[in-house]
Each structure stands twice: as structure tokens, then as C-alpha cells.
Coordinates of N, CA and C in Angstrom, one line a residue:
D6 N 0.8 -1.2 0.0 CA 0.0 0.0 0.0 C 0.9 1.2 0.0
Q7 N 1.3 1.7 -1.2 CA 2.2 2.8 -1.3 C 1.5 4.0 -1.9
V8 N 2.0 5.1 -1.5 CA 1.6 6.4 -2.2 C 2.8 7.0 -2.9
S9 N 2.7 7.3 -4.1 CA 3.8 7.8 -4.9 C 3.7 9.3 -5.1
F10 N 4.8 10.0 -4.9 CA 4.9 11.4 -5.1 C 5.8 11.7 -6.3
D11 N 5.2 12.2 -7.3 CA 6.0 12.6 -8.6 C 6.2 14.1 -8.5
F12 N 7.5 14.5 -8.8 CA 7.8 15.9 -8.8 C 9.0 16.1 -9.8
N13 N 9.1 17.3 -10.3 CA 10.1 17.7 -11.3 C 11.1 18.6 -10.7
C14 N 12.4 18.4 -11.1 CA 13.5 19.3 -10.7 C 14.2 19.8 -11.9
D15 N 14.7 21.0 -11.8 CA 15.4 21.6 -12.9 C 16.9 21.2 -12.9
A16 N 17.4 20.8 -11.7 CA 18.8 20.5 -11.6 C 19.0 19.4 -10.5
I17 N 20.2 18.9 -10.3 CA 20.4 18.0 -9.2 C 20.3 18.8 -7.9
T18 N 19.6 18.3 -7.0 CA 19.3 19.0 -5.7 C 19.0 18.0 -4.7
S19 N 18.7 18.5 -3.5 CA 18.2 17.6 -2.5 C 16.8 18.1 -2.0
A20 N 16.0 17.1 -1.6 CA 14.6 17.5 -1.2 C 14.3 16.8 0.1
E21 N 13.2 17.2 0.7 CA 12.7 16.5 1.9 C 11.2 16.5 1.8
L22 N 10.6 15.4 2.2 CA 9.2 15.2 2.2 C 8.7 15.1 3.7
I23 N 7.7 15.9 4.0 CA 7.1 15.8 5.3 C 5.6 15.5 5.2
I24 N 5.2 14.5 5.9 CA 3.8 14.1 5.9 C 3.2 14.3 7.2
M25 N 2.0 15.0 7.3 CA 1.3 15.3 8.5 C -0.1 14.7 8.5
N26 N -0.5 14.4 9.7 CA -1.9 13.9 9.9 C -2.9 15.1 9.8
P27 N -4.2 14.9 9.8 CA -5.1 16.0 9.6 C -5.0 17.0 10.7
Q28 N -4.4 16.7 11.9 CA -4.3 17.6 13.0 C -3.0 18.4 12.8
G29 N -2.2 18.1 11.8 CA -1.0 18.9 11.6 C 0.3 18.3 12.3
K30 N 0.2 17.1 12.9 CA 1.3 16.5 13.5 C 2.1 15.8 12.5
T31 N 3.4 16.0 12.5 CA 4.3 15.3 11.6 C 4.4 13.8 11.9
I32 N 4.1 13.0 10.9 CA 4.2 11.6 11.1 C 5.3 10.9 10.3
L33 N 5.8 11.7 9.3 CA 6.9 11.2 8.5 C 7.8 12.3 8.0
R34 N 9.1 12.2 8.2 CA 10.1 13.1 7.7 C 11.0 12.2 6.9
S35 N 11.1 12.4 5.6 CA 11.8 11.5 4.7 C 13.3 11.5 4.9
G36 N 13.9 12.6 5.5 CA 15.3 12.8 5.4 C 15.6 13.3 4.0
T37 N 16.9 13.3 3.7 CA 17.3 13.9 2.4 C 17.0 12.9 1.3
I38 N 16.3 13.5 0.3 CA 16.1 12.8 -1.0 C 17.0 13.4 -2.0
N39 N 17.9 12.6 -2.6 CA 18.7 13.1 -3.7 C 18.0 13.0 -5.0
T40 N 17.9 14.1 -5.7 CA 17.1 14.2 -6.9 C 18.0 14.4 -8.1
T41 N 17.4 14.1 -9.3 CA 18.1 14.3 -10.6 C 17.3 15.3 -11.4
P42 N 17.9 15.9 -12.4 CA 17.1 16.8 -13.3 C 16.0 16.0 -13.9
G43 N 14.8 16.6 -14.0 CA 13.7 16.0 -14.7 C 12.7 15.4 -13.6
N44 N 12.1 14.3 -14.0 CA 11.0 13.6 -13.2 C 11.7 12.8 -12.1
N45 N 11.1 12.9 -10.9 CA 11.6 12.2 -9.7 C 10.3 11.6 -9.0
T46 N 10.5 10.5 -8.3 CA 9.4 9.8 -7.6 C 9.9 9.4 -6.2
Y47 N 9.0 9.7 -5.2 CA 9.3 9.2 -3.9 C 8.1 8.3 -3.5
H48 N 8.4 7.1 -3.0 CA 7.3 6.1 -2.6 C 7.2 6.1 -1.1
W49 N 6.0 6.4 -0.6 CA 5.7 6.4 0.8 C 5.0 5.1 1.1
D50 N 5.5 4.3 2.1 CA 4.9 3.0 2.4 C 3.7 3.0 3.3
G51 N 3.2 4.2 3.6 CA 2.0 4.4 4.5 C 2.3 4.2 5.9
K52 N 3.6 4.3 6.3 CA 4.0 4.2 7.7 C 4.7 5.4 8.2
T53 N 4.6 5.6 9.6 CA 5.3 6.7 10.2 C 6.8 6.4 10.3
N54 N 7.6 7.4 10.8 CA 9.0 7.2 10.9 C 9.3 6.1 11.9
S55 N 8.4 5.8 12.8 CA 8.6 4.7 13.8 C 8.1 3.3 13.3
G56 N 7.6 3.3 12.0 CA 7.3 2.1 11.4 C 5.8 1.6 11.6
Q57 N 5.0 2.5 12.2 CA 3.6 2.2 12.4 C 2.8 2.5 11.2
A58 N 1.9 1.6 10.8 CA 1.0 1.8 9.6 C 0.0 2.9 10.0
V59 N -0.3 3.8 9.1 CA -1.3 4.8 9.4 C -2.7 4.4 8.8
P60 N -3.8 4.8 9.4 CA -5.1 4.4 8.8 C -5.4 5.1 7.5
A61 N -6.4 4.6 6.8 CA -6.8 5.3 5.6 C -7.3 6.7 6.0
G62 N -7.1 7.6 5.1 CA -7.6 9.0 5.3 C -6.8 10.0 4.5
V63 N -7.1 11.3 4.8 CA -6.5 12.4 4.1 C -5.3 12.9 4.9
Y64 N -4.1 13.0 4.3 CA -2.9 13.5 4.9 C -2.4 14.7 4.2
I65 N -1.6 15.5 4.9 CA -1.1 16.8 4.3 C 0.4 16.5 4.0
Y66 N 0.9 17.0 2.9 CA 2.4 16.8 2.7 C 3.0 18.2 2.3
Q67 N 4.3 18.2 2.6 CA 5.1 19.4 2.2 C 6.3 18.8 1.6
L68 N 6.6 19.1 0.4 CA 7.8 18.7 -0.3 C 8.7 20.0 -0.4
K69 N 9.9 19.9 0.2 CA 10.8 21.0 0.2 C 11.9 20.8 -0.8
L70 N 12.0 21.7 -1.8 CA 13.0 21.6 -2.8 C 13.7 23.0 -2.9
N71 N 14.9 23.0 -2.3 CA 15.7 24.2 -2.2 C 14.8 25.4 -1.7
D72 N 14.5 26.4 -2.5 CA 13.7 27.5 -2.0 C 12.2 27.4 -2.3
R73 N 11.8 26.2 -2.7 CA 10.4 25.9 -3.0 C 9.8 25.0 -2.0
I74 N 8.5 25.3 -1.6 CA 7.8 24.3 -0.7 C 6.5 24.0 -1.4
I75 N 6.3 22.8 -1.8 CA 5.0 22.4 -2.4 C 4.2 21.7 -1.4
T76 N 3.0 22.2 -1.2 CA 2.1 21.6 -0.2 C 0.8 21.1 -0.8
G77 N 0.3 20.0 -0.3 CA -0.9 19.5 -0.9 C -1.5 18.4 0.1
R78 N -2.5 17.7 -0.4 CA -3.2 16.7 0.3 C -3.1 15.4 -0.4
I79 N -3.0 14.3 0.3 CA -3.0 13.0 -0.3 C -4.1 12.1 0.4
V80 N -4.6 11.2 -0.3 CA -5.5 10.2 0.2 C -4.9 8.9 0.3
K81 N -4.8 8.3 1.5 CA -4.3 7.0 1.6 C -5.5 6.0 1.8
T82 N -5.5 5.0 0.9 CA -6.6 4.1 0.9 C -6.1 2.8 1.7
M83 N -7.1 2.0 2.0 CA -6.8 0.7 2.6 C -6.2 -0.3 1.6
N84 N -5.5 -1.3 2.1 CA -4.9 -2.4 1.2 C -6.0 -3.1 0.5

């Protein structure tokens, strides 16, 4: 049960993905994601940093790319 994040970069850079529950509490911080120019994908396994599976629902994400922050919502479904 994975959620994929597709994003585009103009150059080699590093990124970080943060996923929060509906109350705004951080449940996942990806650490550094090394990117390449063009299309990139990050796969979230639906678990917190401590390895706990999260229930189906709507989650908030922030993708930090250098000076850009992309924010949105994702829907995690059941297996």
C-alpha cells in the first residue's frame, strides 16, 4: 500500500518530504532525498517514521525543494 509522489526538478538537488496527519502533527520526515534533473518519484509505504502503519484517510504533505515548498493533500486508501 504505497503512495507515490511525482515531482520535477530543474537540476540536481536535495529534497525533503514531510507528511502530517489531519491535525498537523508530523508523522513522516523522509530525510534527504537526492534528486536528478527531470522527473523524480518518492514512494511512501504508508508508515510513520517509527514504522507504524497509518489508517486510511487524508494527509497533508510538504515537499521542500531548495527555495520551493510544495504543499498538498493525499488520500491513503486501505490495502
